[in-house]
Coordinates of N, CA, C and O in Angstrom, one line a residue:
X1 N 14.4 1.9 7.8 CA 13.8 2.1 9.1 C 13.7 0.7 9.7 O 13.0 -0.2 9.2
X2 N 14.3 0.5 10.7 CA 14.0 -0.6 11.6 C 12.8 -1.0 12.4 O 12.4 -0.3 13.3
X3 N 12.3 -1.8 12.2 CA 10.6 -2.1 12.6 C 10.7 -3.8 13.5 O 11.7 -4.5 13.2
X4 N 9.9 -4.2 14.4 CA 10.0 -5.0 15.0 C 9.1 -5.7 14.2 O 8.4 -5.1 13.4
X5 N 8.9 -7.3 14.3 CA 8.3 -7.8 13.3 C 6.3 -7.6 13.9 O 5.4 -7.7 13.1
X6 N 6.2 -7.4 15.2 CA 5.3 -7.1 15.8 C 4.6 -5.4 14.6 O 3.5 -5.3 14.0
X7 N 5.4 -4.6 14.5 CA 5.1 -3.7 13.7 C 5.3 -3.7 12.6 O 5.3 -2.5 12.3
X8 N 5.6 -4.3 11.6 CA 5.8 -5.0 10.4 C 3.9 -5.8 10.2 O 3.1 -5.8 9.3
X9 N 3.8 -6.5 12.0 CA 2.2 -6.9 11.1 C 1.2 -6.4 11.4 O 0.2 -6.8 10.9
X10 N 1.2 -5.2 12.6 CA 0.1 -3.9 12.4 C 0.2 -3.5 10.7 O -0.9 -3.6 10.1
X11 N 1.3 -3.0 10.1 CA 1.4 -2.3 8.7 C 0.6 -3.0 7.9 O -0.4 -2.5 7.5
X12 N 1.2 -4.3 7.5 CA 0.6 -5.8 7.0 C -0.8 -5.4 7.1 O -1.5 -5.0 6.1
X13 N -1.3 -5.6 8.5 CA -3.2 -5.5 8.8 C -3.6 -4.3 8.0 O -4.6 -4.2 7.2
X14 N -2.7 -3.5 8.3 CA -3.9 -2.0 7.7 C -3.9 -2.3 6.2 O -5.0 -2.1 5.7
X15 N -2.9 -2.9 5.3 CA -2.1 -2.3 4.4 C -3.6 -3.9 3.7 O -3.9 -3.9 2.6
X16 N -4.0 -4.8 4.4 CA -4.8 -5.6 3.9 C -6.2 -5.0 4.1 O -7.1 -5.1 3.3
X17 N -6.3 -4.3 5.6 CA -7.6 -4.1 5.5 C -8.0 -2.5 4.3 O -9.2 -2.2 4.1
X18 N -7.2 -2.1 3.9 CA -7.0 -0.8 2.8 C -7.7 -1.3 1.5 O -8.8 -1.0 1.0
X19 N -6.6 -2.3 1.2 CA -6.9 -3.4 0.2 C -8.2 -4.1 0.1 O -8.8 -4.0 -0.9
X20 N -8.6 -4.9 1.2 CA -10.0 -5.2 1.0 C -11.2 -4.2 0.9 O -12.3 -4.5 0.4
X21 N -11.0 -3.2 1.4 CA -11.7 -2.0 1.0 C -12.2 -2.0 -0.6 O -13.2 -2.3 -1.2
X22 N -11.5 -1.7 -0.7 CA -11.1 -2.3 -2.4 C -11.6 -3.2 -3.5 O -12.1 -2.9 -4.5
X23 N -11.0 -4.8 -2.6 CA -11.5 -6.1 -3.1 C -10.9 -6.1 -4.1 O -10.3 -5.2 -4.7
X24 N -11.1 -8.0 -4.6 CA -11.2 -8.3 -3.8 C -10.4 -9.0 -2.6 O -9.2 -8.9 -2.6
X25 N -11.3 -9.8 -1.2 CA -10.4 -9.8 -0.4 C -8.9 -10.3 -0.5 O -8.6 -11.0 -1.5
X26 N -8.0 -10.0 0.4 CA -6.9 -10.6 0.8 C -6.8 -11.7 1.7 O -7.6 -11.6 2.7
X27 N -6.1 -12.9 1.9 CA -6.0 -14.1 2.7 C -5.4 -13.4 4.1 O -4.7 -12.4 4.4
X28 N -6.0 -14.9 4.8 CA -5.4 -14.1 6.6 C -4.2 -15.0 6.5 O -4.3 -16.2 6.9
X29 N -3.0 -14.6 6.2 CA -2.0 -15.6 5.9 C -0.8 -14.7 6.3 O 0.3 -15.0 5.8
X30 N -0.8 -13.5 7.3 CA 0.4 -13.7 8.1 C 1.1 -14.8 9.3 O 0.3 -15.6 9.5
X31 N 1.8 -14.9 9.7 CA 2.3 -15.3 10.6 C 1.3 -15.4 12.0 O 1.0 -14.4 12.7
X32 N 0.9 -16.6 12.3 CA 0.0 -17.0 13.3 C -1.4 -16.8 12.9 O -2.2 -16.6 13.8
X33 N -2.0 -16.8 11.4 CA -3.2 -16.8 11.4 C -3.6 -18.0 10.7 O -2.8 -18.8 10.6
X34 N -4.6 -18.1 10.3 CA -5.2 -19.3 10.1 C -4.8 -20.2 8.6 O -4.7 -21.4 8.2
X35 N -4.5 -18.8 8.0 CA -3.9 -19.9 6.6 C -2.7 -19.3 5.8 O -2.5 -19.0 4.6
X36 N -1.6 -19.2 7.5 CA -0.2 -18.3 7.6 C 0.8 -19.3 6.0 O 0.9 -20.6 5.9
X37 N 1.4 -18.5 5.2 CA 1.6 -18.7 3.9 C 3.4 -18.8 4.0 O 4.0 -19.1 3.0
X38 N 4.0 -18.5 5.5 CA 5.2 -18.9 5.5 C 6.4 -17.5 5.4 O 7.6 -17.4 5.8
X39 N 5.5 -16.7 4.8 CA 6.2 -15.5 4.6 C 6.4 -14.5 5.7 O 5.6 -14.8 6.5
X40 N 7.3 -13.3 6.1 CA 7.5 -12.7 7.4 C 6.1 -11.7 6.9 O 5.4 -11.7 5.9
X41 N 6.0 -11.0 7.9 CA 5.4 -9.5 8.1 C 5.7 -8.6 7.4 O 5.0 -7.6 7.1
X42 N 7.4 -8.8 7.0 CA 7.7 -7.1 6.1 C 7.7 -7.7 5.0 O 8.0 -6.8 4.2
X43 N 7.6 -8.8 4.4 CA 7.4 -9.3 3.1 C 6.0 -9.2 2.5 O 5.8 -9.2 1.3
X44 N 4.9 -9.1 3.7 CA 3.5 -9.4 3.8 C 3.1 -7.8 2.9 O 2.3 -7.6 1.9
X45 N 4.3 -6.7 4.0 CA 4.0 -5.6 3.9 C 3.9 -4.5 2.3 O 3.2 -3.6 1.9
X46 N 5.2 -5.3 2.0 CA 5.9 -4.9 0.7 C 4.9 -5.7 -0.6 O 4.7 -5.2 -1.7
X47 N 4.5 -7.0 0.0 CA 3.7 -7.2 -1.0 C 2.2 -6.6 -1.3 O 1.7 -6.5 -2.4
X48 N 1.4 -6.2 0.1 CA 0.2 -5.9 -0.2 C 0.6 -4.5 -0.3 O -0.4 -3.8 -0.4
X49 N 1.3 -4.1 -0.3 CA 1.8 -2.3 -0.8 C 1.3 -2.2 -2.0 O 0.4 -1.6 -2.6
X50 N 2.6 -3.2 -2.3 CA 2.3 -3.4 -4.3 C 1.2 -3.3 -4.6 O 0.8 -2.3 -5.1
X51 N 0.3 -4.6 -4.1 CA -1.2 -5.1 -4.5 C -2.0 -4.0 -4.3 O -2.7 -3.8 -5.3
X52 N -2.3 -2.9 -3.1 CA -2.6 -1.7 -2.8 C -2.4 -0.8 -3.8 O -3.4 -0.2 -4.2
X53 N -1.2 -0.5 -4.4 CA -0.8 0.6 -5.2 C -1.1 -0.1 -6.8 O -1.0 0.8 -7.7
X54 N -1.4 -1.2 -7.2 CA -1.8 -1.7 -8.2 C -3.3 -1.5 -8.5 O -3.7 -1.0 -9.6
X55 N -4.2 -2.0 -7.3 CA -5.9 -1.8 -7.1 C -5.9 -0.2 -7.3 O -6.8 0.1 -8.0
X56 N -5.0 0.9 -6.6 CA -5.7 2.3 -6.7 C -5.0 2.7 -8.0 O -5.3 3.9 -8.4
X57 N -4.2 2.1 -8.8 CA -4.1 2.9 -10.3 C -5.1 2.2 -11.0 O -5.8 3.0 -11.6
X58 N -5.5 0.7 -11.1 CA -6.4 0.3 -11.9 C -8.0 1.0 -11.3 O -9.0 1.0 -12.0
X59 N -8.0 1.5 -10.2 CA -9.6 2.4 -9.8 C -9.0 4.1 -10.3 O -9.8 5.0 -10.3
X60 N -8.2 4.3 -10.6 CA -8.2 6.0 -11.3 C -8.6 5.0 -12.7 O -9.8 4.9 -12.8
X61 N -7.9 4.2 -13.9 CA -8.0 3.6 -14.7 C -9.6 3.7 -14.9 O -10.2 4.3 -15.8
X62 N -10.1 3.1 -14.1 CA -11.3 3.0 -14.1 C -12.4 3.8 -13.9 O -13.5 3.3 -14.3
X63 N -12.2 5.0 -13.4 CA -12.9 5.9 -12.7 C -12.6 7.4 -13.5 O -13.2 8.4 -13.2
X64 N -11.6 7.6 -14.4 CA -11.6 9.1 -14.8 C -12.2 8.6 -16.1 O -12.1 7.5 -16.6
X65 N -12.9 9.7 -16.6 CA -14.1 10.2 -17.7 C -13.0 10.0 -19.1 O -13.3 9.6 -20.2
X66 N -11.7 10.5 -18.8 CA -10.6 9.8 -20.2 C -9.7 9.8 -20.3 O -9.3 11.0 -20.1
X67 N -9.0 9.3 -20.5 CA -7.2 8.6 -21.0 C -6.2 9.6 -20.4 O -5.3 9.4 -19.6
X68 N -6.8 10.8 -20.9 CA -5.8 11.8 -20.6 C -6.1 12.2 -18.7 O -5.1 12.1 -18.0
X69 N -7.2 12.6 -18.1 CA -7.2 12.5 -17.0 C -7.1 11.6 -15.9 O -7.0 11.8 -14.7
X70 N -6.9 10.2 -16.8 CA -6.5 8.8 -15.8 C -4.5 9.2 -15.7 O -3.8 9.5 -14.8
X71 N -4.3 9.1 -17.1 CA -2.8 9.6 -17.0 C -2.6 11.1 -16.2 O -1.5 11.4 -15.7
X72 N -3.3 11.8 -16.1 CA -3.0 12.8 -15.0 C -2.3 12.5 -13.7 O -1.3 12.7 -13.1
X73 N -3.8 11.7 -13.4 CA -4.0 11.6 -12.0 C -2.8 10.5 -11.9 O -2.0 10.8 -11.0
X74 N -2.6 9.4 -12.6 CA -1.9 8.6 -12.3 C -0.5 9.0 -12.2 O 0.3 8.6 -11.4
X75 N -0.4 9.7 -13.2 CA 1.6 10.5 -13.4 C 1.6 11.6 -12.6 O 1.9 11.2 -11.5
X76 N 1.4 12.9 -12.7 CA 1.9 14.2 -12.6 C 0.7 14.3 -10.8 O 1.1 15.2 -10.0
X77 N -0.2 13.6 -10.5 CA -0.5 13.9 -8.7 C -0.1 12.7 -8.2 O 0.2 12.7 -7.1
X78 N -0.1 11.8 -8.9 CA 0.7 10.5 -8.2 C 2.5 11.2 -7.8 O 3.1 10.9 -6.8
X79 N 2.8 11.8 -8.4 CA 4.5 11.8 -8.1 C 4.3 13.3 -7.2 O 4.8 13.2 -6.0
X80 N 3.9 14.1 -7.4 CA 3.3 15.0 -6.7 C 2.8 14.1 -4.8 O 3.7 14.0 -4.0
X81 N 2.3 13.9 -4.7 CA 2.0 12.9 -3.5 C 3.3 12.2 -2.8 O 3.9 12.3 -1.7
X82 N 3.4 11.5 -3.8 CA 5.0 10.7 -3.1 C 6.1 11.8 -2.9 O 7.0 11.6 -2.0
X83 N 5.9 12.8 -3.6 CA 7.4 13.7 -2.9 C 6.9 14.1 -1.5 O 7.5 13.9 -0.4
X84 N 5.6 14.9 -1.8 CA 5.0 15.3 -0.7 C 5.3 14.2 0.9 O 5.6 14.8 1.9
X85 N 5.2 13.0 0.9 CA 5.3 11.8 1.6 C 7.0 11.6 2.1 O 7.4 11.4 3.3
X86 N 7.8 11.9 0.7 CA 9.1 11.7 0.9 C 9.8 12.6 1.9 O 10.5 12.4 2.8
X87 N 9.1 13.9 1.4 CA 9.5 15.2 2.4 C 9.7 15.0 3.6 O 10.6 14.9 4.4
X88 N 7.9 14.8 3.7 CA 7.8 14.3 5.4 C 8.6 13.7 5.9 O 9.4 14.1 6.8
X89 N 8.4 12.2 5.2 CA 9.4 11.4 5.9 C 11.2 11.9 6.4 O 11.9 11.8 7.4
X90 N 11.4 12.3 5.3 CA 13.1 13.2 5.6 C 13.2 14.8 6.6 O 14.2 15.5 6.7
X91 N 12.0 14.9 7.0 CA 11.6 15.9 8.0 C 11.9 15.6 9.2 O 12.6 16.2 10.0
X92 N 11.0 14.1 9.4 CA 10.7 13.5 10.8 C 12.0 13.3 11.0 O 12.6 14.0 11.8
X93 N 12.7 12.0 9.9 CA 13.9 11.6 10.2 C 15.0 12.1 10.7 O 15.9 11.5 11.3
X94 N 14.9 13.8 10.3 CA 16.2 14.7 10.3 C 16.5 15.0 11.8 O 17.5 15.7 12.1

């Protein structure tokens, strides 16, 4: 999908302000802020995705009562979700 880099750093903002929800915080280090780190917006994006999808497996990790229910949620509704996501997306697109 083609994105302008202008929407590359709305994504970036949410995909940090998600993340700090979270904690802890993220740096203001896109492009034009105060301690901008050199990297684009879709790089920004792809990275706090990661860091996003890293913090919400280590909070199931953390948060289900045992091994077997962390691996649930993490495997078999985690891939459940993303198809659901995939769909969409190949819906819109079509």
């Amino acid at each position: 999908m083609l994105r302008t880099e202008e929407e590359w750093g709305r994504i970036a903002r949410y995909l940090r302000h998600a993340a700090n929800k979270i904690g802890p915080d993220l740096p203001l280090c896109l492009p034009g802020e105060p301690r901008e780190c050199g990297q684009t917006a879709q790089q920004h994006v792809l990275l706090w995705a990661s860091d996003l999808k890293a913090r919400g497996h280590h909070l199931i990790e953390e948060s289900a009562p045992s091994h077997d229910e962390a691996v649930y949620y993490a495997g078999p509704v985690y891939k459940d979700k993303l198809a659901m996501l995939r769909d969409d997306s190949e819906r819109r697109s079509a």
